[in-house]
């Protein structure tokens, strides 16, 4: 079986930045399970994986434009602590869901805190970074009709409803 649309694929992976620093891996966070062709992975990864077979290993490098985009300094904001009602303790690294001006949700990460102000960054944590994925195809199976109807996978690594 080769990876194609409507397959559920399990990947073992290691993710490195340009300097060879390990950012994430299946060893620490478990394998990545996704529905191929459903835009759940970065397009560059899906393209590289299409047609690969079980046990295949591949290395995929993505520039920021192909991954999570360039950093936008406009997404860094300094806001008053009063914007965090009911949050007793705020520290760097915490994440909050907020709203963009158009009302769409945005996840921000706190990068700095002082007595009065909180600096938040709405960039994806991997924005602006060159990424190198070392992938191994650990499993390929056909998606069930139910999974296709839902557009996501069920069972291990997926929804459990
Ligand atoms: Zn479902």
mmCIF file of C-alpha atoms and ligand atoms in Angstrom:
data_model
loop_
_atom_site.group_PDB
_atom_site.id
_atom_site.type_symbol
_atom_site.label_atom_id
_atom_site.label_comp_id
_atom_site.label_asym_id
_atom_site.label_seq_id
_atom_site.Cartn_x
_atom_site.Cartn_y
_atom_site.Cartn_z
ATOM 1 C CA UNK A 1 0.000 0.000 0.000
ATOM 2 C CA UNK A 2 1.326 3.432 -0.935
ATOM 3 C CA UNK A 3 0.306 6.685 0.684
ATOM 4 C CA UNK A 4 -2.560 8.299 -1.203
ATOM 5 C CA UNK A 5 -5.640 10.390 -0.487
ATOM 6 C CA UNK A 6 -8.039 8.840 2.037
ATOM 7 C CA UNK A 7 -5.303 6.869 3.778
ATOM 8 C CA UNK A 8 -4.655 7.158 7.482
ATOM 9 C CA UNK A 9 -0.905 7.403 7.901
ATOM 10 C CA UNK A 10 1.183 6.989 11.046
ATOM 11 C CA UNK A 11 4.572 8.687 11.060
ATOM 12 C CA UNK A 12 7.518 8.446 13.343
ATOM 13 C CA UNK A 13 9.326 11.745 13.131
ATOM 14 C CA UNK A 14 12.064 14.002 14.335
ATOM 15 C CA UNK A 15 11.838 17.704 13.681
ATOM 16 C CA UNK A 16 15.012 19.782 13.561
ATOM 17 C CA UNK A 17 15.684 23.446 12.933
ATOM 18 C CA UNK A 18 18.349 24.722 10.563
ATOM 19 C CA UNK A 19 21.069 24.339 13.201
ATOM 20 C CA UNK A 20 20.230 20.711 13.800
ATOM 21 C CA UNK A 21 18.512 21.456 17.106
ATOM 22 C CA UNK A 22 15.813 18.893 17.882
ATOM 23 C CA UNK A 23 12.454 20.688 18.219
ATOM 24 C CA UNK A 24 10.031 17.793 18.486
ATOM 25 C CA UNK A 25 9.912 14.048 17.970
ATOM 26 C CA UNK A 26 7.569 11.083 18.065
ATOM 27 C CA UNK A 27 9.798 9.682 20.771
ATOM 28 C CA UNK A 28 8.763 12.451 23.152
ATOM 29 C CA UNK A 29 5.252 13.210 21.879
ATOM 30 C CA UNK A 30 4.081 10.058 20.170
ATOM 31 C CA UNK A 31 3.733 9.344 16.477
ATOM 32 C CA UNK A 32 1.870 11.667 14.137
ATOM 33 C CA UNK A 33 -1.325 10.157 12.743
ATOM 34 C CA UNK A 34 -3.127 11.991 9.980
ATOM 35 C CA UNK A 35 -5.620 11.646 7.156
ATOM 36 C CA UNK A 36 -3.779 12.091 3.865
ATOM 37 C CA UNK A 37 -5.285 14.620 1.451
ATOM 38 C CA UNK A 38 -7.323 16.407 4.115
ATOM 39 C CA UNK A 39 -4.923 19.334 4.552
ATOM 40 C CA UNK A 40 -3.987 18.238 8.050
ATOM 41 C CA UNK A 41 -0.268 18.378 7.360
ATOM 42 C CA UNK A 42 1.851 21.084 5.804
ATOM 43 C CA UNK A 43 1.461 20.815 2.040
ATOM 44 C CA UNK A 44 5.187 20.268 1.553
ATOM 45 C CA UNK A 45 5.068 17.259 3.840
ATOM 46 C CA UNK A 46 2.032 15.736 2.150
ATOM 47 C CA UNK A 47 3.643 16.180 -1.258
ATOM 48 C CA UNK A 48 6.789 14.398 -0.110
ATOM 49 C CA UNK A 49 4.822 11.581 1.525
ATOM 50 C CA UNK A 50 2.469 10.837 -1.369
ATOM 51 C CA UNK A 51 3.389 7.505 -2.954
ATOM 52 C CA UNK A 52 5.677 6.394 -0.124
ATOM 53 C CA UNK A 53 5.319 2.869 1.220
ATOM 54 C CA UNK A 54 5.411 1.280 4.654
ATOM 55 C CA UNK A 55 8.806 1.535 6.360
ATOM 56 C CA UNK A 56 10.003 4.219 3.963
ATOM 57 C CA UNK A 57 12.259 6.890 5.502
ATOM 58 C CA UNK A 58 12.554 10.383 4.145
ATOM 59 C CA UNK A 59 13.989 13.755 4.956
ATOM 60 C CA UNK A 60 11.983 16.877 4.099
ATOM 61 C CA UNK A 61 13.279 20.429 4.416
ATOM 62 C CA UNK A 62 10.866 23.319 4.443
ATOM 63 C CA UNK A 63 11.645 27.019 4.283
ATOM 64 C CA UNK A 64 9.515 29.252 6.541
ATOM 65 C CA UNK A 65 7.269 30.180 3.599
ATOM 66 C CA UNK A 66 6.476 26.482 3.123
ATOM 67 C CA UNK A 67 6.040 25.895 6.828
ATOM 68 C CA UNK A 68 4.617 28.394 9.332
ATOM 69 C CA UNK A 69 5.478 31.621 7.529
ATOM 70 C CA UNK A 70 7.776 34.478 8.417
ATOM 71 C CA UNK A 71 7.529 36.148 11.772
ATOM 72 C CA UNK A 72 5.339 39.249 11.771
ATOM 73 C CA UNK A 73 6.402 41.825 14.328
ATOM 74 C CA UNK A 74 2.897 43.313 14.092
ATOM 75 C CA UNK A 75 1.640 40.249 15.932
ATOM 76 C CA UNK A 76 3.675 41.175 18.989
ATOM 77 C CA UNK A 77 1.685 43.325 21.357
ATOM 78 C CA UNK A 78 2.068 44.874 24.794
ATOM 79 C CA UNK A 79 -1.112 44.800 26.781
ATOM 80 C CA UNK A 80 -2.112 45.825 30.253
ATOM 81 C CA UNK A 81 -2.422 43.119 32.891
ATOM 82 C CA UNK A 82 -6.035 44.232 33.210
ATOM 83 C CA UNK A 83 -6.676 42.346 29.993
ATOM 84 C CA UNK A 84 -6.300 39.106 31.879
ATOM 85 C CA UNK A 85 -9.140 39.240 34.399
ATOM 86 C CA UNK A 86 -9.195 36.329 36.783
ATOM 87 C CA UNK A 87 -5.707 35.205 35.879
ATOM 88 C CA UNK A 88 -3.737 35.431 39.080
ATOM 89 C CA UNK A 89 -0.352 34.448 37.819
ATOM 90 C CA UNK A 90 1.037 35.298 34.391
ATOM 91 C CA UNK A 91 4.446 34.170 33.221
ATOM 92 C CA UNK A 92 6.426 33.816 30.021
ATOM 93 C CA UNK A 93 5.482 30.750 28.049
ATOM 94 C CA UNK A 94 1.790 30.784 28.972
ATOM 95 C CA UNK A 95 -0.669 30.711 26.112
ATOM 96 C CA UNK A 96 -3.994 32.436 25.754
ATOM 97 C CA UNK A 97 -6.717 32.341 23.194
ATOM 98 C CA UNK A 98 -7.617 35.824 22.036
ATOM 99 C CA UNK A 99 -9.445 37.473 19.164
ATOM 100 C CA UNK A 100 -8.141 39.284 16.139
ATOM 101 C CA UNK A 101 -9.815 42.527 15.100
ATOM 102 C CA UNK A 102 -12.019 40.564 12.685
ATOM 103 C CA UNK A 103 -13.137 38.281 15.513
ATOM 104 C CA UNK A 104 -11.207 35.220 14.409
ATOM 105 C CA UNK A 105 -9.457 33.311 17.181
ATOM 106 C CA UNK A 106 -5.729 33.664 17.678
ATOM 107 C CA UNK A 107 -3.400 31.857 20.034
ATOM 108 C CA UNK A 108 -0.833 34.113 21.679
ATOM 109 C CA UNK A 109 2.186 33.234 23.780
ATOM 110 C CA UNK A 110 3.309 35.409 26.669
ATOM 111 C CA UNK A 111 6.935 36.400 26.118
ATOM 112 C CA UNK A 112 7.512 38.995 28.856
ATOM 113 C CA UNK A 113 5.769 40.163 31.991
ATOM 114 C CA UNK A 114 6.321 43.062 34.342
ATOM 115 C CA UNK A 115 4.201 44.679 37.063
ATOM 116 C CA UNK A 116 1.918 46.406 34.637
ATOM 117 C CA UNK A 117 2.427 45.021 31.165
ATOM 118 C CA UNK A 118 2.299 41.696 29.430
ATOM 119 C CA UNK A 119 4.007 41.168 26.080
ATOM 120 C CA UNK A 120 2.222 38.640 23.903
ATOM 121 C CA UNK A 121 3.319 37.152 20.592
ATOM 122 C CA UNK A 122 0.733 35.886 18.110
ATOM 123 C CA UNK A 123 3.271 34.288 15.803
ATOM 124 C CA UNK A 124 3.302 30.532 15.506
ATOM 125 C CA UNK A 125 6.182 29.283 17.626
ATOM 126 C CA UNK A 126 7.784 27.847 14.485
ATOM 127 C CA UNK A 127 7.256 30.976 12.364
ATOM 128 C CA UNK A 128 10.405 32.196 10.657
ATOM 129 C CA UNK A 129 12.189 28.894 11.089
ATOM 130 C CA UNK A 130 13.618 26.500 8.547
ATOM 131 C CA UNK A 131 12.428 23.025 9.414
ATOM 132 C CA UNK A 132 13.815 19.609 8.643
ATOM 133 C CA UNK A 133 11.597 16.621 9.187
ATOM 134 C CA UNK A 134 13.068 13.137 9.389
ATOM 135 C CA UNK A 135 10.105 10.862 8.757
ATOM 136 C CA UNK A 136 9.458 7.151 8.819
ATOM 137 C CA UNK A 137 6.201 5.689 7.556
ATOM 138 C CA UNK A 138 5.100 3.442 10.420
ATOM 139 C CA UNK A 139 1.601 2.547 9.233
ATOM 140 C CA UNK A 140 -0.766 3.070 6.321
ATOM 141 C CA UNK A 141 -4.406 2.047 6.303
ATOM 142 C CA UNK A 142 -7.555 2.998 4.450
ATOM 143 C CA UNK A 143 -9.711 5.511 6.289
ATOM 144 C CA UNK A 144 -13.130 4.247 7.356
ATOM 145 C CA UNK A 145 -16.234 5.791 5.732
ATOM 146 C CA UNK A 146 -16.999 7.429 9.073
ATOM 147 C CA UNK A 147 -13.549 9.010 9.263
ATOM 148 C CA UNK A 148 -13.917 10.341 5.736
ATOM 149 C CA UNK A 149 -17.329 11.778 6.576
ATOM 150 C CA UNK A 150 -15.896 13.516 9.636
ATOM 151 C CA UNK A 151 -12.691 14.624 7.929
ATOM 152 C CA UNK A 152 -10.559 13.397 10.812
ATOM 153 C CA UNK A 153 -9.332 10.107 12.145
ATOM 154 C CA UNK A 154 -10.672 8.030 15.003
ATOM 155 C CA UNK A 155 -8.908 5.696 17.402
ATOM 156 C CA UNK A 156 -5.277 5.916 18.367
ATOM 157 C CA UNK A 157 -3.908 9.423 17.806
ATOM 158 C CA UNK A 158 -7.328 10.702 16.716
ATOM 159 C CA UNK A 159 -10.777 11.564 18.008
ATOM 160 C CA UNK A 160 -12.311 9.190 20.503
ATOM 161 C CA UNK A 161 -16.010 9.950 20.099
HETATM 162 ZN ZN1 LIG B 1 -15.198 11.891 14.131
#
